[in-house]
mmCIF file with all atom_site columns, C-alpha atoms in Angstrom:
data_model
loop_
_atom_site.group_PDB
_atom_site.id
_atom_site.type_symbol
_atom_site.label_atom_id
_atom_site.label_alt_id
_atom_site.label_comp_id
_atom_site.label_asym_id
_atom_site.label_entity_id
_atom_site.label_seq_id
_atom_site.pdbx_PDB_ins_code
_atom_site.Cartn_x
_atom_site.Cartn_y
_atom_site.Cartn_z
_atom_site.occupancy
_atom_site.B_iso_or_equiv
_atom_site.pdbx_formal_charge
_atom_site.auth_seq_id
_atom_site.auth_comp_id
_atom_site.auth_asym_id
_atom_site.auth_atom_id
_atom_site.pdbx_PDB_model_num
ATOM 1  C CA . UNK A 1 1  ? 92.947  89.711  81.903  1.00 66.00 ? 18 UNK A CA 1
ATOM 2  C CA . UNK A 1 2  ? 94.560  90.134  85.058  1.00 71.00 ? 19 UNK A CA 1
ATOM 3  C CA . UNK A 1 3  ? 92.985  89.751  88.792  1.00 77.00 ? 20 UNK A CA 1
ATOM 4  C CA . UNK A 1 4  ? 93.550  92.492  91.113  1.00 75.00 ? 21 UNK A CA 1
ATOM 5  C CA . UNK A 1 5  ? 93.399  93.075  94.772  1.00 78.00 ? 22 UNK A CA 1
ATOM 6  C CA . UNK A 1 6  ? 91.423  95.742  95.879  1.00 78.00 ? 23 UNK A CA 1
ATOM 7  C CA . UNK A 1 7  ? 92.531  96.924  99.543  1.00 77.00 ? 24 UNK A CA 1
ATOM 8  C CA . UNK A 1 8  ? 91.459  99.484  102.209 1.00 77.00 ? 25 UNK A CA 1
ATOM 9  C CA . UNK A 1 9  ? 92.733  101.357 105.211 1.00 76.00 ? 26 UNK A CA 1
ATOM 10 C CA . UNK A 1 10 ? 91.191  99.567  108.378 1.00 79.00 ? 27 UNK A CA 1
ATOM 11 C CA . UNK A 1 11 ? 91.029  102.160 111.241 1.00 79.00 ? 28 UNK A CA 1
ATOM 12 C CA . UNK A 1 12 ? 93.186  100.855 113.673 1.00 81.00 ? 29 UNK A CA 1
ATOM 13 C CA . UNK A 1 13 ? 94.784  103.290 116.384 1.00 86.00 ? 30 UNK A CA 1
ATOM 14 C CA . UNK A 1 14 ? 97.760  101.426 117.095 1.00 88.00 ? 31 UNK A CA 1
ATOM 15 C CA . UNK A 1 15 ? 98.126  100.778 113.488 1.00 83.00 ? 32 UNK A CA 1
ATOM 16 C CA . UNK A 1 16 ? 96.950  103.757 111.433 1.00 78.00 ? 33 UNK A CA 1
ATOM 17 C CA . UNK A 1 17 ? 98.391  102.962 108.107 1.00 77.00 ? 34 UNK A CA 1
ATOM 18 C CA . UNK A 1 18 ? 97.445  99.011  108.114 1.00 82.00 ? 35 UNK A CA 1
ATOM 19 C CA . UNK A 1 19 ? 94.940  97.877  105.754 1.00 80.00 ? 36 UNK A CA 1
ATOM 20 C CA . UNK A 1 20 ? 92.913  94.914  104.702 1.00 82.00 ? 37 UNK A CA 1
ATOM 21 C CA . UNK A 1 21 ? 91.989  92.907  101.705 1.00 82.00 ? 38 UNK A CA 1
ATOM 22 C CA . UNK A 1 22 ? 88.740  93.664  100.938 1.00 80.00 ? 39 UNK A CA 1
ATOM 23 C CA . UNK A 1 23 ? 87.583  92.171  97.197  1.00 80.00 ? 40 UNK A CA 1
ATOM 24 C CA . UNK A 1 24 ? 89.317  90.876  94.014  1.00 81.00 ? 41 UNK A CA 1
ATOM 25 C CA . UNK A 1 25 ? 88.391  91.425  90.331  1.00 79.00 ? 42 UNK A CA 1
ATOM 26 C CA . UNK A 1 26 ? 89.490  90.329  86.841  1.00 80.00 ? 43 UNK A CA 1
ATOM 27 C CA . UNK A 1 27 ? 90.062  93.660  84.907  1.00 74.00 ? 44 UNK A CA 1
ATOM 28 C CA . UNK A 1 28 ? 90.475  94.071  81.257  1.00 76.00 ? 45 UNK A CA 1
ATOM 29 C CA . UNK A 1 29 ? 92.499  96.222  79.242  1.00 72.00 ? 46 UNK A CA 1
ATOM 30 C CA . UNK A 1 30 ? 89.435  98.346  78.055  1.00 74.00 ? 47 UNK A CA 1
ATOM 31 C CA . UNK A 1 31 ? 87.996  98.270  81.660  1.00 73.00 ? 48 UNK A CA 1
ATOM 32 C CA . UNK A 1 32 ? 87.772  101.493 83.450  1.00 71.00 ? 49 UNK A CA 1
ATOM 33 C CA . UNK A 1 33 ? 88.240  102.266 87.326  1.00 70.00 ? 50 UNK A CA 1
ATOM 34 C CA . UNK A 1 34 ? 87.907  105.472 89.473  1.00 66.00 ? 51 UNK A CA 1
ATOM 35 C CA . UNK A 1 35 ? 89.575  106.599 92.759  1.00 64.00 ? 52 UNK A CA 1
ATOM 36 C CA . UNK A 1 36 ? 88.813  108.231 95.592  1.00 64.00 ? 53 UNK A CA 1
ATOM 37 C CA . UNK A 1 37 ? 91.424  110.895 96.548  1.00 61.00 ? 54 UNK A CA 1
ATOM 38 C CA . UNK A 1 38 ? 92.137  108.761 99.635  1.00 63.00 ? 55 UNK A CA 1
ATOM 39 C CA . UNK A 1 39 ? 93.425  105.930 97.546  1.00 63.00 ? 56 UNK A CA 1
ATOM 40 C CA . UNK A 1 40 ? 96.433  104.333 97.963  1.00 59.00 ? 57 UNK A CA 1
ATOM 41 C CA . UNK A 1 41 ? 97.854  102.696 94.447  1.00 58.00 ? 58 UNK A CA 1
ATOM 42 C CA . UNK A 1 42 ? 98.863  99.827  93.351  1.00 56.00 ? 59 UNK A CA 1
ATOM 43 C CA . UNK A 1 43 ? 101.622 98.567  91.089  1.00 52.00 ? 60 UNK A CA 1
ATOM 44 C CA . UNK A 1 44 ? 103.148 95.777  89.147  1.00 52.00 ? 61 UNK A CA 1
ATOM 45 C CA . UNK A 1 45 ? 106.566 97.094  87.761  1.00 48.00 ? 62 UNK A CA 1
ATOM 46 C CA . UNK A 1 46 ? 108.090 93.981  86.739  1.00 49.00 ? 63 UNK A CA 1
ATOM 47 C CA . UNK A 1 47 ? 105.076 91.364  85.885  1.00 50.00 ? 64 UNK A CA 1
ATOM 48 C CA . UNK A 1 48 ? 107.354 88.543  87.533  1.00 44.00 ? 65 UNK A CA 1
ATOM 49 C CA . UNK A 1 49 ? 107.724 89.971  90.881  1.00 46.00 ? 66 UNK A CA 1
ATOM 50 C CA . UNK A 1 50 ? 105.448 92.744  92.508  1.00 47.00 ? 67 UNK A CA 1
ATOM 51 C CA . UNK A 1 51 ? 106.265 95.388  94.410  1.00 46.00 ? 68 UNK A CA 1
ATOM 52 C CA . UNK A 1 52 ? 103.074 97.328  96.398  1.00 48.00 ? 69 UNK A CA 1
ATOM 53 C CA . UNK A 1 53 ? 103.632 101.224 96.672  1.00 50.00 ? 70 UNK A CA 1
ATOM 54 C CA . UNK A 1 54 ? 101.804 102.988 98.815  1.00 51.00 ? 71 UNK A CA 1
ATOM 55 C CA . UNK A 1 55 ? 100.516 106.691 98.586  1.00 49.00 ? 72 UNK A CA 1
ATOM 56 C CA . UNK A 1 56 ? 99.471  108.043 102.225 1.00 48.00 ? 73 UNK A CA 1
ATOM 57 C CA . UNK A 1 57 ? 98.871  111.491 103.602 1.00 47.00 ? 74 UNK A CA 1
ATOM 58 C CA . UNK A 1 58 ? 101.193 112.748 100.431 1.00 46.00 ? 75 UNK A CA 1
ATOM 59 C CA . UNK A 1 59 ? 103.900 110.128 101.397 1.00 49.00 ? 76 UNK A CA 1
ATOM 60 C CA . UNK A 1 60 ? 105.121 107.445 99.534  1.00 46.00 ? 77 UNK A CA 1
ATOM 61 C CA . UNK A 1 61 ? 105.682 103.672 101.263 1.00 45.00 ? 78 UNK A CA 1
ATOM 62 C CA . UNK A 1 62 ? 108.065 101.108 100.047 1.00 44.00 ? 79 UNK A CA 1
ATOM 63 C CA . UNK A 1 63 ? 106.780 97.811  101.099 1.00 43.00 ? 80 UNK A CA 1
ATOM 64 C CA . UNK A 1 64 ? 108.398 94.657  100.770 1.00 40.00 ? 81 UNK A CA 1
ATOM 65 C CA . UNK A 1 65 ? 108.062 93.368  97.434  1.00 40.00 ? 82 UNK A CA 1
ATOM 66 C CA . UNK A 1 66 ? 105.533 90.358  98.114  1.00 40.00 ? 83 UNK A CA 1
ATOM 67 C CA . UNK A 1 67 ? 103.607 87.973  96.301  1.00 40.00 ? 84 UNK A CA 1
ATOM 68 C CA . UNK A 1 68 ? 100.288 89.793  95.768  1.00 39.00 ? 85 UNK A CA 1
ATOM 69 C CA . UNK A 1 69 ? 97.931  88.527  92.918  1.00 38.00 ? 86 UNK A CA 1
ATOM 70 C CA . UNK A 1 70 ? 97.405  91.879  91.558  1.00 37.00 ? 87 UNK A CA 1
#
């Protein structure tokens, strides 16, 4: 089990790709999610430290590798 942060693009015209937390929840291997083409994904590449990638408009945005709980 794992908990994940599920985020969302807050429309903000000064700050058009910022986004806000918006729920969290405990997902299981077996447990099955769908998203909308709009999506921006999430990733933990090295299960000590996460890094957040960031899929917008087609481009792809480094941020700082942080200390989400995803």
């Amino acid at each position: 089990m794992k908990k994940n942060t599920f985020w969302q693009r807050k429309n903000d015209i000064e700050f058009p790709d910022k986004i806000e937390q918006v729920g969290t929840q405990i997902l299981e291997a077996e447990d099955i999610i769908s998203l909308m083409p709009d999506a921006f994904i999430l990733f933990n590449l090295w299960h000590k430290r996460q890094l957040l990638l960031l899929i917008f408009m087609e481009r792809l945005i480094f941020l700082s590798a942080l200390n989400f709980i995803l």
